[in-house]
Tab-separated table of C-alpha atoms in Angstrom:
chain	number	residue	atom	x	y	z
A	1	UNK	CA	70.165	12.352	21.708
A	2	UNK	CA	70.041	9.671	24.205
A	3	UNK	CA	70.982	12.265	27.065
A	4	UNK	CA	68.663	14.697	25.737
A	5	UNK	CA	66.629	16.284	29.142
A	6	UNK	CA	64.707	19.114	27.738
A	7	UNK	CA	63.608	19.829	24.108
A	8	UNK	CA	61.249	23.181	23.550
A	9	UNK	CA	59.891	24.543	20.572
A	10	UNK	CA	58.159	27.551	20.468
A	11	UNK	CA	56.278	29.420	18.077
A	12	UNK	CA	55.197	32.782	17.657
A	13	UNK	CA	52.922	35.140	15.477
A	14	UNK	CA	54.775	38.482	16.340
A	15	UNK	CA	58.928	38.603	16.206
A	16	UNK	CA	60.689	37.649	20.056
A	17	UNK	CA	62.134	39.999	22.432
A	18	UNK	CA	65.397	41.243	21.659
A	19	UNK	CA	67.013	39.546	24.455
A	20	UNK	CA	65.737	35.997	23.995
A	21	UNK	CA	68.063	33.654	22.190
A	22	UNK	CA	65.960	32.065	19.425
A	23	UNK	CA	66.565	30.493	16.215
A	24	UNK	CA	69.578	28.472	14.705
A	25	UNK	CA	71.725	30.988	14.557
A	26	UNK	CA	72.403	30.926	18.138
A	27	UNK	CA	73.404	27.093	17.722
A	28	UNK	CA	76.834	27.953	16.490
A	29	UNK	CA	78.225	24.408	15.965
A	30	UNK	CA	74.887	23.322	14.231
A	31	UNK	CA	75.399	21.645	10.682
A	32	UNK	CA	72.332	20.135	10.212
A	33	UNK	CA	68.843	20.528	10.712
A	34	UNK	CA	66.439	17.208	9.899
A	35	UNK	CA	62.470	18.457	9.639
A	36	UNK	CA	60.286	15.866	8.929
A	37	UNK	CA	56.970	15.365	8.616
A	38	UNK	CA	54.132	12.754	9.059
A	39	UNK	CA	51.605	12.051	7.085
A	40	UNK	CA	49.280	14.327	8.631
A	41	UNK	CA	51.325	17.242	8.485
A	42	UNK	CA	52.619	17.668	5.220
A	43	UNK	CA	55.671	20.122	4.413
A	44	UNK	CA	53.154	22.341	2.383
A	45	UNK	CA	50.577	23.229	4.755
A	46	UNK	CA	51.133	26.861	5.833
A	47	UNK	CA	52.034	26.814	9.664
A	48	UNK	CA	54.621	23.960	8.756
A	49	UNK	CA	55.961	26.056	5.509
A	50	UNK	CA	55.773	29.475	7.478
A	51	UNK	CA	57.924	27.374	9.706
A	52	UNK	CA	60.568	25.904	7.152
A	53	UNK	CA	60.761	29.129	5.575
A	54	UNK	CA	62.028	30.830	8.876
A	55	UNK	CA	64.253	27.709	9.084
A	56	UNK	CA	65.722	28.378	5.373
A	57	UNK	CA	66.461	32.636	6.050
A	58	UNK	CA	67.975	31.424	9.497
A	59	UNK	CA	70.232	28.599	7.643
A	60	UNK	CA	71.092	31.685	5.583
A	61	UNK	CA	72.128	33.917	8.377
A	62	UNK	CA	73.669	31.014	9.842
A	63	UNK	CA	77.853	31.214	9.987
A	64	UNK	CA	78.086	27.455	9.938
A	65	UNK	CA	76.968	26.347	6.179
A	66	UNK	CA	73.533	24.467	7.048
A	67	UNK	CA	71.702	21.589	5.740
A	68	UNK	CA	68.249	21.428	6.160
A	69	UNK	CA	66.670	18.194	5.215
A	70	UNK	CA	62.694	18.445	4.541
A	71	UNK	CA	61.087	15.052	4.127
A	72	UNK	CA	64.632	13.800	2.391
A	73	UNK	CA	65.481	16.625	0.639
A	74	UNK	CA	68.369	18.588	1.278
A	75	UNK	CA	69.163	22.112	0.623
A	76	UNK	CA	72.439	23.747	1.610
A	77	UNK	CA	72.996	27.080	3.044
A	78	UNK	CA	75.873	29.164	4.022
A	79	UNK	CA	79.371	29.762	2.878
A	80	UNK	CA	80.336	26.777	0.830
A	81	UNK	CA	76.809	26.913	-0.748
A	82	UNK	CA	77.333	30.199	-1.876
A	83	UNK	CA	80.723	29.407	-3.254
A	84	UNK	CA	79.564	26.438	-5.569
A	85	UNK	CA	76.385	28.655	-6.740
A	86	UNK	CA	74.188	25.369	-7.287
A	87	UNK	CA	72.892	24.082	-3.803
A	88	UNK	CA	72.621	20.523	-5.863
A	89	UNK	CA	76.229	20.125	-6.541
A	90	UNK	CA	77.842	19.349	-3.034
A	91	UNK	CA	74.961	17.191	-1.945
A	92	UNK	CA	74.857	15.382	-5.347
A	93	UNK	CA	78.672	14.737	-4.104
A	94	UNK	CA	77.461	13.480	-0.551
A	95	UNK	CA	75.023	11.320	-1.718
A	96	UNK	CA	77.097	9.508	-3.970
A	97	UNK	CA	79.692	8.790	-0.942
A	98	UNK	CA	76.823	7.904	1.295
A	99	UNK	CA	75.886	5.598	-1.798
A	100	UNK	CA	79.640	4.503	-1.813
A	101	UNK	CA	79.734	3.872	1.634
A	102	UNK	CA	76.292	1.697	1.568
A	103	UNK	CA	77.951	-0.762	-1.281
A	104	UNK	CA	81.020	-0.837	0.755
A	105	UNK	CA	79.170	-2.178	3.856
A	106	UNK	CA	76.736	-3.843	1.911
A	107	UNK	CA	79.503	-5.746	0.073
A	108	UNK	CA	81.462	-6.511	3.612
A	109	UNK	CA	78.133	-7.694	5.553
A	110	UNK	CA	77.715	-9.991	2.191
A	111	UNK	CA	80.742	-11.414	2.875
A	112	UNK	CA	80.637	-11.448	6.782
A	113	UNK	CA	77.630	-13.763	6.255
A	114	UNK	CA	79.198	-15.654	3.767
A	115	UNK	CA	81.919	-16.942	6.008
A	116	UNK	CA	79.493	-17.342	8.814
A	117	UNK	CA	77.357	-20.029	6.478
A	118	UNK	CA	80.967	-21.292	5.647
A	119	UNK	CA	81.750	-21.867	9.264
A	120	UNK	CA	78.915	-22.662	9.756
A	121	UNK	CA	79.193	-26.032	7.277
A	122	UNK	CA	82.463	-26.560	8.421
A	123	UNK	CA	81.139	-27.081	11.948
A	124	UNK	CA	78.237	-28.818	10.746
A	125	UNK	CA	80.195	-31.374	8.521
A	126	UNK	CA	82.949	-31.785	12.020
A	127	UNK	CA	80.218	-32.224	13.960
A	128	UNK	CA	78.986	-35.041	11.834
A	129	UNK	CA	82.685	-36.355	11.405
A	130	UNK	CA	82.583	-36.528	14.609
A	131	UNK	CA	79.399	-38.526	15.476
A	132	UNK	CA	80.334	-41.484	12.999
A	133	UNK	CA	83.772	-41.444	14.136
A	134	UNK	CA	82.040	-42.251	17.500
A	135	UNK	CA	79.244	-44.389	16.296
A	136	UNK	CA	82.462	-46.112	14.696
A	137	UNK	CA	84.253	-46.740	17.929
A	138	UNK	CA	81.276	-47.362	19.873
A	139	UNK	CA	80.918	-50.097	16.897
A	140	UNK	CA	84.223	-51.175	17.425
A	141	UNK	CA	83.961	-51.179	21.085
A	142	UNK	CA	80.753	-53.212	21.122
A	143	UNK	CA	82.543	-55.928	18.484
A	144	UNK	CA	85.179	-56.196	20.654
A	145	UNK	CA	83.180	-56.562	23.839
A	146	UNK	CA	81.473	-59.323	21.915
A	147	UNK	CA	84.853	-61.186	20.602
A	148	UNK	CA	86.127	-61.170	24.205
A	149	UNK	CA	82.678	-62.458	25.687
A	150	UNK	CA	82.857	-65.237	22.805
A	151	UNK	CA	86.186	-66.042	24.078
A	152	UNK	CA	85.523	-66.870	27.592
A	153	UNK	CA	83.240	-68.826	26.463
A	154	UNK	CA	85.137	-71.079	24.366
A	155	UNK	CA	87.760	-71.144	27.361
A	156	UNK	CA	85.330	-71.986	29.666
A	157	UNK	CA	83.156	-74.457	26.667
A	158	UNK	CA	86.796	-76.251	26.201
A	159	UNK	CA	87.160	-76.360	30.480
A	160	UNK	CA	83.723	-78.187	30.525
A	161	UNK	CA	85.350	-80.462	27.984
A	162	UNK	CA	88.268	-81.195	29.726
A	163	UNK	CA	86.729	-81.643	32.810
A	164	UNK	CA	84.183	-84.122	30.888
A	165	UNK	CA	87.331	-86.328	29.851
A	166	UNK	CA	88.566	-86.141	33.118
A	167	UNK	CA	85.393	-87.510	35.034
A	168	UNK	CA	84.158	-89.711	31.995
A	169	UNK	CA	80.580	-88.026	32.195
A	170	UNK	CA	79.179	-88.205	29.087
């Protein structure tokens, strides 16, 4: 409810005027209804059970078929819940395709992350590829800077030489 601009709750000792709109069963579309409680508040104490039992005869009343979850546990209300005659039966169902679903993911992120690490060494084992391939021709280039260096020098060692001959300096 990221958009959510006004949230009220309101609770009363005596029943609400006629013409007020209260309850779930004015929230025609509703399909779920998530109560939860801290640790201070547990679902037992009576303002917070007065509360979920109002929630559970309104669920009832409700034309949508409900499911109220308190602290994780789901109940079902309403037309389908009346048709399979155990409330546990359709949520058993849910939670094993939730459970399903879970695996499923589970199994894909497993395997998302698996070719990451695998890309991952590929790049890693490039990269390195790459480095002694340039170390390599950095070698070579270095070697070769050297060979032509030690040239000139014997061209210019066997000019001295010549020159030597030439003048008769020795």
């Amino acid at each position: 409810m990221p958009k959510l601009k006004h949230l009220e709750f309101k609770f009363y000792t005596g029943t609400a005027r006629q013409h007020y709109s209260m309850g779930i069963k004015h929230l025609d579309s509703l399909e779920k209804v998530v109560f939860r409680c801290s640790e201070y508040y547990t679902s037992d104490s009576p303002g917070i059970r007065e509360t979920i039992d109002v929630l559970r005869k309104e669920a009832v009343e409700h034309p949508q078929e409900i499911t109220l979850w308190v602290n994780d546990k789901p109940e079902v209300f309403g037309n389908r819940a009346r048709k399979s005659e155990g409330l546990g039966l359709d949520i058993e169902k849910e939670f094993e395709e939730w459970e399903k679903q879970i695996e499923r993911r589970a199994t894909e992120i497993a395997a998302v992350k698996e070719r990451i690490r695998e890309q991952r060494l590929r790049l890693s084992t490039a990269a390195e590829g790459r480095a002694q391939r340039d170390k390599n021709n950095a070698r070579a280039g270095i070697e070769k800077e050297i060979q032509e260096r030690k040239s000139k020098l014997e061209i210019r060692e066997q000019r001295l030489r010549e020159e030597e001959r030439y003048y008769n300096i020795k």
